[in-house]
Coordinates of N, CA and C in Angstrom, one line a residue:
A1 N 285.9 25.7 -32.8 CA 285.9 25.7 -34.1 C 284.6 25.8 -34.2
A2 N 283.9 24.4 -33.5 CA 282.2 23.8 -34.1 C 281.3 25.4 -34.3
H3 N 281.8 26.6 -33.4 CA 280.5 27.7 -33.9 C 280.5 28.8 -34.6
L4 N 282.1 27.9 -34.8 CA 282.0 29.1 -36.1 C 280.9 28.4 -37.6
T5 N 280.3 27.4 -37.9 CA 280.0 27.3 -39.1 C 278.8 28.0 -38.8
T6 N 278.0 28.4 -37.1 CA 277.3 29.5 -37.4 C 277.3 30.7 -37.5
R7 N 278.6 31.6 -37.7 CA 278.9 32.7 -38.2 C 279.1 33.2 -39.2
H8 N 278.7 33.8 -40.1 CA 278.5 34.6 -41.1 C 280.0 34.9 -41.8
A9 N 280.6 35.3 -40.9 CA 282.0 35.8 -40.8 C 283.3 34.4 -41.4
T10 N 282.9 33.6 -41.4 CA 283.7 32.7 -42.1 C 283.5 32.6 -44.0
H11 N 282.4 33.1 -44.8 CA 282.6 33.4 -45.3 C 284.2 34.3 -46.6
H12 N 284.5 35.4 -45.6 CA 285.6 35.9 -45.6 C 286.6 35.5 -45.0
I13 N 287.0 34.2 -44.3 CA 287.8 33.5 -43.7 C 288.6 33.1 -44.9
T14 N 289.9 33.4 -45.2 CA 290.5 32.7 -45.6 C 291.7 31.2 -45.2
T15 N 292.0 31.5 -44.1 CA 292.6 30.4 -43.7 C 292.3 30.2 -42.1
I16 N 292.4 28.8 -41.9 CA 291.3 28.3 -40.8 C 292.2 27.4 -39.7
V17 N 292.9 27.2 -38.8 CA 294.2 26.6 -38.2 C 293.4 25.8 -36.7
A18 N 292.9 24.7 -36.5 CA 292.6 24.4 -36.0 C 293.8 23.1 -34.8
G19 N 293.9 23.9 -33.5 CA 294.1 22.7 -32.6 C 293.8 22.7 -31.5
G20 N 294.2 21.5 -30.6 CA 293.6 21.3 -29.1 C 293.1 19.9 -29.1
E21 N 291.9 19.3 -30.4 CA 291.0 18.8 -29.8 C 291.2 17.8 -31.2
N22 N 290.3 16.5 -31.6 CA 291.0 15.9 -33.1 C 289.7 16.7 -33.7
L23 N 290.1 17.0 -35.0 CA 289.7 18.0 -36.2 C 288.6 16.4 -36.4
T24 N 287.6 16.3 -36.9 CA 287.2 15.1 -37.4 C 286.5 15.4 -38.4
P25 N 287.0 15.1 -39.6 CA 286.6 14.8 -41.2 C 284.9 15.6 -41.6
T26 N 284.2 15.7 -40.7 CA 282.5 16.1 -40.1 C 283.1 17.4 -40.5
L27 N 283.6 17.9 -39.4 CA 284.2 19.8 -39.1 C 284.7 20.2 -40.1
V28 N 285.6 19.2 -40.8 CA 285.6 20.4 -41.7 C 285.2 20.5 -43.0
A29 N 284.7 19.6 -43.4 CA 283.6 19.3 -44.9 C 282.4 20.7 -43.8
Q30 N 281.9 20.8 -42.5 CA 281.5 22.0 -42.3 C 282.0 23.3 -42.7
L31 N 283.2 23.2 -42.2 CA 283.8 24.4 -42.5 C 284.1 25.0 -43.9
L32 N 284.5 23.9 -44.2 CA 284.5 24.0 -45.5 C 283.5 25.2 -46.6
N33 N 282.0 24.4 -46.4 CA 281.0 24.7 -47.1 C 280.3 25.8 -46.4
T34 N 281.0 26.5 -45.1 CA 280.8 27.3 -44.8 C 281.7 28.3 -44.7
S35 N 282.8 28.5 -45.4 CA 283.5 28.8 -46.0 C 284.1 29.5 -47.2
T36 N 284.8 30.3 -48.1 CA 284.9 30.5 -49.2 C 285.8 29.3 -49.5
T37 N 285.9 29.7 -50.6 CA 286.3 28.4 -52.1 C 287.8 28.1 -51.7
H38 N 288.8 29.3 -51.4 CA 290.0 29.6 -51.6 C 290.1 29.5 -49.8
T39 N 289.2 28.7 -49.1 CA 290.0 29.0 -47.3 C 291.0 26.8 -47.3
T40 N 292.2 27.6 -46.5 CA 292.9 26.3 -46.7 C 292.5 26.1 -45.0
I41 N 292.7 24.8 -44.3 CA 292.6 24.0 -43.0 C 293.4 23.4 -43.0
S42 N 294.6 23.8 -42.0 CA 295.7 23.2 -41.1 C 295.4 22.8 -40.2
N43 N 295.4 21.5 -39.6 CA 295.9 20.9 -38.7 C 296.6 20.7 -37.9
E44 N 296.2 21.5 -36.4 CA 297.8 21.7 -35.6 C 297.5 20.6 -34.5
Y45 N 298.1 19.4 -34.1 CA 297.9 18.0 -33.6 C 298.6 18.7 -32.3
G46 N 299.0 18.6 -31.6 CA 299.1 18.6 -29.8 C 299.1 18.6 -28.3
A47 N 299.6 19.0 -27.6 CA 299.7 19.1 -26.3 C 300.5 20.6 -25.4
T48 N 299.6 21.4 -24.7 CA 299.9 22.0 -24.2 C 301.6 21.4 -23.1
E49 N 301.7 20.2 -23.1 CA 302.8 20.5 -22.6 C 303.9 20.2 -23.6
G50 N 303.9 19.6 -25.0 CA 304.4 20.2 -26.3 C 304.5 21.7 -26.2
S51 N 304.1 22.6 -25.9 CA 304.8 23.4 -25.7 C 303.5 24.7 -26.7
V52 N 303.6 25.8 -27.6 CA 302.9 26.6 -27.7 C 302.9 26.5 -29.1
A53 N 303.0 25.5 -29.8 CA 304.1 25.5 -31.4 C 303.7 23.7 -32.2
N54 N 302.9 23.4 -30.6 CA 302.6 22.2 -30.3 C 303.2 20.6 -31.4
V55 N 303.4 19.9 -31.9 CA 303.7 18.9 -31.9 C 304.1 18.8 -33.1
M56 N 303.3 18.8 -34.1 CA 302.8 17.9 -35.3 C 301.8 19.1 -36.4
S57 N 302.3 19.0 -37.3 CA 301.5 19.8 -38.4 C 300.9 19.6 -39.8
L58 N 300.1 19.5 -39.4 CA 299.4 19.2 -41.4 C 299.7 20.3 -41.6
T59 N 300.1 20.3 -42.5 CA 300.0 21.9 -43.6 C 298.4 21.9 -44.7
T60 N 298.8 20.9 -45.0 CA 297.6 20.7 -46.4 C 296.0 20.9 -46.0
T61 N 295.2 21.0 -46.8 CA 293.7 21.0 -46.5 C 293.4 19.2 -45.5
P62 N 292.8 18.9 -44.9 CA 292.4 17.7 -44.6 C 291.4 17.7 -45.5
D63 N 290.7 16.2 -45.4 CA 289.9 15.6 -46.8 C 289.1 15.5 -45.9
P64 N 287.6 16.2 -46.0 CA 286.2 16.0 -46.1 C 285.8 15.0 -45.6
N65 N 286.2 14.4 -46.9 CA 285.7 13.5 -46.9 C 286.2 11.8 -46.3
G66 N 287.2 11.7 -45.0 CA 288.0 11.1 -45.1 C 287.7 10.3 -43.7
N67 N 287.6 8.9 -43.1 CA 287.4 8.4 -42.1 C 288.3 8.5 -40.9
T68 N 289.1 8.9 -41.1 CA 290.0 9.4 -39.9 C 290.5 10.5 -40.3
T69 N 291.8 11.1 -39.0 CA 292.4 12.7 -39.2 C 293.8 12.0 -39.4
T70 N 294.3 13.2 -40.5 CA 295.4 12.9 -40.3 C 296.0 13.9 -39.7
L71 N 296.8 13.7 -38.7 CA 298.3 14.9 -38.1 C 299.3 14.5 -38.9
G72 N 299.6 14.3 -40.1 CA 300.8 14.8 -40.8 C 302.3 13.8 -39.6
R73 N 303.3 15.1 -39.6 CA 304.3 14.1 -39.5 C 304.2 15.2 -37.9
P74 N 305.9 14.7 -37.2 CA 306.6 15.6 -36.0 C 307.5 16.7 -36.9
I75 N 307.2 17.5 -36.4 CA 307.8 19.4 -36.5 C 309.1 18.9 -36.0
T76 N 310.0 20.1 -36.7 CA 311.3 20.2 -36.1 C 311.8 19.9 -34.9
N77 N 312.6 19.3 -34.5 CA 313.2 19.5 -33.2 C 311.8 18.5 -32.0
T78 N 310.6 18.1 -33.1 CA 310.0 17.3 -31.4 C 310.4 15.6 -31.9
T79 N 310.1 14.9 -31.4 CA 308.8 13.1 -31.5 C 308.2 12.5 -31.1
T80 N 307.8 11.7 -32.1 CA 306.0 11.0 -31.6 C 306.6 9.8 -31.5
Y81 N 306.2 9.0 -30.5 CA 306.2 7.8 -30.4 C 304.7 6.7 -30.6
V82 N 304.7 5.6 -30.8 CA 303.1 4.7 -31.0 C 304.0 3.9 -30.5
L83 N 303.4 3.3 -29.4 CA 304.1 2.1 -28.8 C 303.1 1.6 -28.2
D84 N 302.6 -0.4 -28.5 CA 302.6 -0.8 -27.3 C 301.9 -1.3 -25.9
H85 N 301.1 -1.7 -25.9 CA 300.6 -2.2 -24.5 C 302.0 -2.7 -23.6
H86 N 303.2 -2.8 -23.9 CA 304.1 -3.6 -23.5 C 305.5 -2.7 -23.8
N87 N 305.2 -0.7 -24.5 CA 305.7 -0.3 -24.6 C 307.2 -0.4 -25.4
Q88 N 306.5 -1.4 -26.4 CA 307.4 -1.6 -28.1 C 306.9 -0.6 -29.1
P89 N 307.1 -0.3 -29.6 CA 306.7 0.2 -31.1 C 305.9 -0.6 -31.8
A90 N 304.5 0.1 -32.0 CA 303.6 -0.8 -32.6 C 303.6 -0.3 -34.5
P91 N 303.4 -1.4 -35.1 CA 303.8 -1.5 -36.5 C 302.6 -0.4 -36.8
I92 N 302.6 -0.1 -38.4 CA 302.3 1.0 -39.7 C 301.0 -0.3 -39.7
G93 N 300.1 0.8 -39.2 CA 298.4 0.5 -39.4 C 297.6 0.3 -38.3
I94 N 298.6 -0.3 -36.8 CA 298.5 -0.5 -35.4 C 297.5 0.8 -34.2
P95 N 297.0 1.3 -33.8 CA 296.5 1.7 -33.0 C 297.7 1.9 -32.3
G96 N 298.0 2.6 -31.3 CA 299.2 2.6 -29.8 C 298.5 3.8 -29.7
H97 N 299.8 3.4 -28.4 CA 299.0 4.9 -27.6 C 300.2 6.5 -27.7
A98 N 299.9 7.4 -27.6 CA 301.0 8.5 -28.7 C 301.9 9.0 -27.3
L99 N 303.2 9.4 -27.5 CA 304.1 9.7 -26.7 C 304.8 10.9 -27.3
L100 N 304.6 12.3 -26.8 CA 306.0 12.7 -27.4 C 307.0 13.1 -26.9
G101 N 307.6 13.2 -27.3 CA 309.5 13.9 -26.8 C 309.8 15.3 -27.6
G102 N 310.8 15.4 -27.5 CA 311.8 16.5 -27.6 C 312.0 17.9 -27.3
I103 N 313.1 18.8 -27.5 CA 313.1 19.6 -26.5 C 312.0 20.7 -26.4
C104 N 310.8 20.7 -27.1 CA 309.7 21.5 -26.8 C 308.9 20.7 -25.6
L105 N 309.7 19.9 -24.8 CA 308.7 19.0 -23.8 C 308.3 20.3 -22.2
A106 N 307.3 20.2 -21.8 CA 307.2 21.3 -20.7 C 308.4 20.5 -19.7
R107 N 308.5 21.2 -18.1 CA 309.5 20.3 -17.0 C 308.3 19.6 -16.3
N108 N 307.3 20.4 -16.0 CA 306.3 19.6 -15.2 C 305.3 20.4 -14.8
Y109 N 304.1 19.8 -14.4 CA 303.3 20.2 -14.4 C 303.1 22.3 -12.6
H110 N 302.9 22.9 -12.7 CA 303.0 23.1 -11.2 C 302.6 22.7 -10.2
N111 N 303.0 22.9 -8.5 CA 302.6 22.1 -7.4 C 301.4 20.9 -7.8
R112 N 301.7 20.1 -8.4 CA 301.2 18.5 -8.9 C 302.0 17.9 -8.9
P113 N 302.8 17.2 -8.6 CA 304.0 16.4 -8.7 C 303.7 14.3 -9.3
Q114 N 302.5 14.6 -8.1 CA 301.8 12.9 -8.7 C 302.0 13.0 -9.9
L115 N 301.0 14.1 -10.6 CA 300.6 14.3 -12.2 C 302.0 14.6 -13.1
T116 N 302.8 14.8 -12.6 CA 303.6 15.3 -12.9 C 304.6 13.7 -13.5
T117 N 304.8 12.7 -12.7 CA 305.7 11.2 -11.9 C 304.4 10.4 -13.0
Q118 N 303.2 11.4 -13.2 CA 302.1 9.9 -14.2 C 302.6 10.4 -15.3
R119 N 302.6 11.6 -16.1 CA 302.8 11.9 -17.1 C 304.2 11.9 -18.5
F120 N 304.6 12.8 -17.0 CA 306.6 13.1 -18.0 C 307.2 11.4 -17.4
T121 N 307.4 10.3 -18.2 CA 308.2 9.6 -17.1 C 309.6 9.5 -18.6
P122 N 310.5 8.7 -18.1 CA 311.9 8.4 -18.8 C 310.9 8.0 -19.9
N123 N 312.3 7.5 -21.1 CA 312.0 7.0 -22.4 C 311.9 5.8 -22.1
P124 N 310.4 4.7 -22.8 CA 310.2 3.8 -22.3 C 311.1 3.2 -23.5
L125 N 311.7 3.7 -24.7 CA 312.4 3.0 -25.1 C 314.2 3.4 -24.8
H126 N 314.5 4.2 -24.3 CA 315.7 4.4 -23.6 C 316.5 4.4 -24.9
T127 N 315.4 6.0 -25.2 CA 317.2 6.8 -26.8 C 317.6 8.0 -25.6
P128 N 318.9 7.4 -26.0 CA 319.7 8.3 -25.7 C 319.5 10.0 -25.7
H129 N 319.1 10.7 -26.8 CA 319.2 12.6 -27.1 C 317.8 12.5 -27.1
D130 N 317.4 11.4 -26.4 CA 315.4 12.4 -25.9 C 315.0 11.3 -23.9
P131 N 315.4 11.6 -23.6 CA 315.5 10.9 -22.6 C 314.2 10.7 -21.0
R132 N 313.2 12.1 -22.1 CA 311.5 12.2 -21.0 C 310.9 11.9 -22.3
T133 N 309.1 12.0 -21.9 CA 308.4 11.5 -23.1 C 307.1 11.5 -22.3
Y134 N 306.6 12.2 -22.8 CA 304.5 12.8 -22.4 C 303.2 12.2 -23.0
H135 N 303.6 11.1 -21.7 CA 302.0 10.1 -22.5 C 300.6 11.5 -23.1
T136 N 300.6 11.4 -23.7 CA 299.5 12.3 -24.3 C 297.9 12.4 -23.9
G137 N 298.1 10.3 -23.6 CA 296.0 9.8 -23.9 C 296.1 9.7 -25.1
D138 N 296.3 10.0 -26.0 CA 295.3 9.4 -27.3 C 296.0 8.4 -28.1
L139 N 295.0 7.9 -28.5 CA 295.7 6.5 -29.4 C 296.0 7.3 -31.2
I140 N 297.2 6.8 -31.9 CA 297.3 7.9 -32.7 C 298.0 5.5 -33.8
T141 N 298.1 6.0 -34.8 CA 298.4 5.3 -35.8 C 299.0 5.4 -37.0
W142 N 300.7 4.9 -36.8 CA 301.4 5.7 -38.6 C 300.9 4.6 -40.0
R143 N 300.6 5.7 -41.0 CA 300.5 5.1 -42.1 C 301.5 5.2 -43.1
P144 N 301.2 3.9 -43.7 CA 302.3 4.0 -44.5 C 303.1 4.7 -45.2
D145 N 302.8 5.9 -45.8 CA 303.3 6.9 -46.0 C 304.7 7.9 -44.9
G146 N 304.4 7.5 -43.8 CA 304.9 8.2 -42.6 C 304.6 8.6 -42.1
T147 N 303.3 9.5 -42.3 CA 301.7 10.4 -40.9 C 301.3 9.4 -40.9
L148 N 300.7 10.2 -39.7 CA 300.3 9.8 -38.4 C 298.9 9.7 -38.7
E149 N 297.5 9.6 -38.1 CA 296.0 9.3 -38.2 C 295.6 9.3 -36.6
F150 N 294.8 10.2 -35.9 CA 294.1 10.0 -34.9 C 292.7 9.1 -35.0
T151 N 293.4 8.0 -34.1 CA 292.4 6.8 -33.6 C 291.5 7.1 -32.9
G152 N 291.6 7.4 -31.2 CA 291.0 8.0 -30.4 C 292.2 8.0 -29.3
R153 N 290.7 8.1 -28.0 CA 291.9 8.2 -26.9 C 291.5 7.3 -26.0
I154 N 293.1 6.9 -24.9 CA 293.4 5.5 -24.3 C 291.3 5.3 -23.5
D155 N 291.2 6.6 -22.8 CA 289.9 6.2 -22.0 C 288.5 6.2 -22.5
N156 N 288.7 6.0 -24.2 CA 287.4 5.5 -24.5 C 287.8 4.3 -24.9
Q157 N 288.8 3.7 -24.3 CA 289.5 2.3 -24.2 C 288.5 1.3 -23.7
I158 N 287.9 0.0 -23.8 CA 286.8 -0.2 -23.2 C 287.4 -2.2 -22.9
K159 N 287.1 -2.6 -21.5 CA 288.0 -4.2 -22.3 C 286.2 -5.1 -21.3
L160 N 285.9 -6.0 -23.3 CA 285.2 -7.0 -22.7 C 284.9 -8.3 -23.5
R161 N 285.3 -8.8 -22.1 CA 284.8 -11.0 -22.5 C 286.6 -10.9 -22.3
G162 N 287.9 -9.9 -22.1 CA 289.4 -10.3 -21.9 C 289.9 -9.4 -23.2
Y163 N 289.5 -8.7 -24.5 CA 289.4 -8.7 -25.4 C 289.7 -7.3 -24.6
R164 N 290.7 -6.2 -25.5 CA 290.5 -4.7 -25.7 C 290.3 -4.1 -26.5
I165 N 289.2 -3.6 -26.9 CA 288.7 -2.6 -27.6 C 288.7 -1.3 -27.6
E166 N 289.3 -0.5 -28.6 CA 289.3 1.0 -29.1 C 287.7 0.9 -29.5
L167 N 286.6 2.1 -29.1 CA 285.6 2.3 -29.2 C 285.9 2.8 -30.5
G168 N 286.9 3.7 -31.0 CA 287.3 4.9 -31.6 C 287.5 4.0 -33.2
E169 N 288.3 2.8 -33.7 CA 288.4 1.8 -34.0 C 286.7 2.2 -34.6
I170 N 286.3 1.3 -34.3 CA 284.5 0.5 -34.7 C 283.9 1.9 -35.2
E171 N 283.8 3.0 -34.6 CA 283.4 4.2 -35.1 C 284.0 4.6 -36.4
N172 N 285.0 4.6 -37.1 CA 285.8 4.9 -37.8 C 285.9 3.9 -39.0
A173 N 285.4 2.5 -38.1 CA 285.2 1.4 -39.8 C 283.9 1.2 -39.8
L174 N 282.6 2.1 -39.2 CA 281.0 2.5 -39.6 C 281.2 3.7 -40.3
H175 N 282.5 4.4 -39.9 CA 282.2 5.7 -41.0 C 282.8 5.6 -42.6
T176 N 282.9 4.2 -42.8 CA 284.0 4.2 -43.8 C 282.3 3.6 -44.8
H177 N 281.5 3.7 -44.6 CA 279.9 3.3 -44.7 C 279.1 3.9 -45.5
P178 N 279.5 4.1 -46.7 CA 278.9 5.7 -47.7 C 277.1 5.7 -47.8
H179 N 276.3 5.6 -46.0 CA 275.4 6.3 -45.7 C 275.4 6.6 -44.2
I180 N 276.7 6.1 -43.6 CA 276.2 6.0 -42.6 C 277.0 7.8 -42.3
H181 N 276.5 9.1 -40.8 CA 276.2 10.3 -41.5 C 277.4 10.0 -39.7
T182 N 276.8 10.2 -39.0 CA 278.0 9.9 -37.4 C 276.9 8.8 -37.0
T183 N 278.4 8.4 -36.2 CA 278.1 7.4 -35.3 C 278.9 7.7 -33.8
T184 N 278.3 7.0 -32.5 CA 279.0 6.8 -31.7 C 278.7 5.5 -31.5
I185 N 279.5 4.9 -30.2 CA 279.7 3.0 -29.7 C 279.7 3.3 -28.2
T186 N 278.6 2.4 -27.3 CA 279.0 2.8 -26.5 C 278.6 1.2 -25.4
L187 N 279.2 0.8 -24.7 CA 279.2 -0.3 -23.6 C 278.1 -0.4 -22.7
R188 N 276.7 -1.0 -23.0 CA 275.5 -1.4 -22.5 C 275.7 -3.0 -21.3
E189 N 275.0 -2.6 -20.3 CA 274.6 -4.0 -19.6 C 273.7 -3.3 -19.3
D190 N 272.8 -3.4 -19.9 CA 271.0 -3.7 -20.2 C 270.9 -4.8 -18.6
T191 N 271.3 -6.1 -19.1 CA 270.9 -7.3 -18.0 C 272.3 -7.3 -17.1
P192 N 272.2 -7.9 -15.8 CA 273.5 -7.6 -15.6 C 274.5 -8.8 -15.6
G193 N 275.4 -8.4 -15.8 CA 276.8 -9.9 -15.8 C 276.9 -9.7 -17.9
N194 N 275.4 -9.1 -18.4 CA 275.6 -9.6 -20.5 C 275.8 -7.8 -20.5
K195 N 277.0 -8.0 -20.4 CA 278.0 -6.5 -21.2 C 277.6 -6.7 -22.9
Q196 N 277.2 -5.0 -23.9 CA 277.1 -5.4 -25.0 C 277.8 -4.2 -25.8
L197 N 278.4 -3.9 -26.5 CA 278.8 -2.8 -27.8 C 277.5 -2.0 -28.4
T198 N 276.9 -1.2 -28.2 CA 276.0 -1.0 -29.2 C 276.3 0.6 -30.0
A199 N 276.2 0.5 -31.0 CA 276.0 1.4 -32.1 C 275.3 1.9 -32.0
Y200 N 275.1 3.7 -32.3 CA 274.3 4.9 -32.8 C 274.2 5.5 -33.6
I201 N 273.8 5.8 -34.0 CA 274.3 5.9 -35.7 C 273.1 7.6 -36.2
V202 N 273.5 8.2 -37.1 CA 273.1 8.6 -37.9 C 272.9 8.1 -39.6
T203 N 272.0 7.6 -40.6 CA 272.2 7.6 -41.6 C 271.7 8.9 -43.0
N204 N 272.0 8.4 -43.3 CA 271.6 9.3 -44.2 C 271.0 9.0 -45.7
K205 N 270.6 7.4 -45.4 CA 269.6 7.2 -46.2 C 269.2 4.9 -45.1
P206 N 268.3 4.8 -45.1 CA 267.3 3.5 -44.1 C 268.8 2.4 -44.4
V207 N 269.5 1.5 -43.8 CA 270.8 0.5 -43.1 C 270.2 -0.5 -42.5
D208 N 270.5 -1.6 -43.5 CA 269.7 -3.4 -42.4 C 270.6 -3.1 -41.5
N209 N 270.6 -3.9 -40.3 CA 271.4 -4.0 -40.0 C 272.4 -5.3 -40.2
D210 N 271.6 -6.2 -40.6 CA 273.0 -7.3 -41.2 C 274.3 -6.6 -42.1
A211 N 273.2 -5.6 -42.4 CA 274.2 -4.7 -43.7 C 275.8 -4.4 -43.2
L212 N 275.0 -3.8 -41.9 CA 275.6 -3.0 -41.6 C 277.0 -4.1 -40.4
R213 N 276.7 -5.5 -40.4 CA 277.9 -6.5 -39.1 C 278.6 -6.3 -39.9
A214 N 277.5 -7.0 -41.6 CA 279.2 -8.3 -42.6 C 279.2 -6.6 -43.2
H215 N 279.3 -5.2 -43.0 CA 280.2 -4.8 -44.0 C 281.2 -4.1 -42.0
L216 N 281.0 -4.8 -41.5 CA 282.4 -4.3 -40.4 C 283.1 -5.5 -40.9
R217 N 282.2 -6.5 -40.2 CA 283.0 -8.0 -40.7 C 284.4 -8.0 -41.6
Q218 N 284.2 -7.3 -41.9 CA 285.3 -6.5 -43.6 C 286.2 -6.1 -43.1
Q219 N 286.6 -5.2 -41.8 CA 287.3 -4.9 -41.1 C 287.7 -5.4 -39.9
L220 N 287.2 -5.3 -38.9 CA 286.7 -6.4 -37.5 C 287.3 -7.2 -37.4
P221 N 287.8 -7.5 -36.1 CA 287.3 -9.2 -35.7 C 285.8 -9.4 -34.6
D222 N 285.4 -10.6 -34.4 CA 283.4 -10.5 -34.4 C 283.9 -9.5 -33.3
Y223 N 284.8 -10.1 -32.6 CA 284.0 -9.2 -30.4 C 284.4 -7.6 -30.8
M224 N 283.7 -7.2 -32.3 CA 284.1 -5.7 -31.7 C 283.5 -5.4 -33.2
I225 N 282.1 -6.0 -32.8 CA 280.9 -6.5 -33.6 C 280.3 -5.7 -33.2
P226 N 279.4 -4.4 -33.4 CA 278.3 -3.8 -31.7 C 276.9 -5.2 -32.1
A227 N 276.4 -5.6 -31.1 CA 275.0 -6.5 -31.0 C 274.8 -5.6 -31.8
T228 N 273.9 -4.5 -31.3 CA 272.5 -3.6 -31.2 C 273.1 -2.5 -32.4
Y229 N 272.3 -1.7 -32.4 CA 272.1 -1.1 -33.7 C 270.6 0.4 -33.6
I230 N 271.2 1.4 -32.7 CA 270.2 2.2 -32.6 C 270.4 3.4 -34.1
T231 N 269.2 3.5 -34.5 CA 268.9 4.9 -35.4 C 268.2 5.5 -34.7
L232 N 269.2 7.1 -34.6 CA 268.7 8.8 -34.4 C 268.7 9.3 -35.2
D233 N 268.1 10.8 -35.3 CA 267.7 11.5 -36.0 C 269.5 13.0 -36.4
Q234 N 269.7 13.0 -34.9 CA 270.3 12.9 -35.0 C 271.2 12.6 -33.2
L235 N 272.7 13.2 -33.2 CA 273.0 12.3 -32.0 C 273.2 13.9 -30.9
P236 N 273.2 13.2 -29.4 CA 272.6 14.6 -29.0 C 273.6 14.4 -28.9
L237 N 274.3 16.5 -28.7 CA 275.5 17.5 -28.4 C 275.4 18.2 -27.1
T238 N 276.4 18.7 -26.7 CA 276.7 19.4 -26.2 C 276.9 20.4 -26.4
P239 N 276.3 21.9 -25.9 CA 276.5 23.1 -26.5 C 278.4 23.3 -27.3
N240 N 278.9 23.0 -26.8 CA 280.5 23.0 -27.9 C 280.5 22.1 -28.8
G241 N 279.1 22.2 -28.9 CA 279.6 20.7 -30.8 C 280.1 18.8 -30.2
K242 N 280.4 18.3 -28.9 CA 280.6 17.8 -29.2 C 279.5 16.4 -28.8
I243 N 279.7 15.0 -28.1 CA 278.9 14.2 -28.5 C 278.1 13.8 -26.8
D244 N 277.1 14.3 -26.9 CA 276.5 13.8 -25.0 C 276.6 12.8 -24.8
T245 N 277.3 12.5 -24.1 CA 277.5 10.5 -24.0 C 276.7 10.7 -22.8

């Protein structure tokens, strides 16, 4: 989808269906800016293991000015579980591991029994009508209105001084600042034994680091506040538009 922003053809597209990866608000804004005024964007979230139809679908245009990606609700004959570290349902507003269920699930990986056992497991909640679940590796959050939003990846989760930290949560919180354009968070260890969170940011106006810390403290606990903030003209990207870490 990132490459569509560079093509003249987008001016003639009326419907864009995105799937397979996180559809960020920044990319939504780019697509809308290069498309016709009547373009509709449908965000279809799902995994290949959840069949071609995917597992959730958002049929309204995502908000390009939002802070997170809305995923909508599970479609017919599919189920979505948001579980905490104890395999219990995560409360509304708290990120959890995304497990998918329903009749759409694949049976296994071809000739990869170990991976099948790892990702396709008995339902942790022991729901009789939904015995199998698939571990997506994504972190998602139930919203009060019953929809879901993408929070990040489990492999983007770190442990610092005994705390589990979702780097995506920090990035989302930074994106709520009016002058932050894009950002990415990393864990650096410039001095052996001294690990610190570092925020790389692109802004549309100079921002004082203390002001950023104060902004984050309104949303995050102290252990999730980056120690260092590095302002860049732009974040390094791979050829397909992903942040090159």
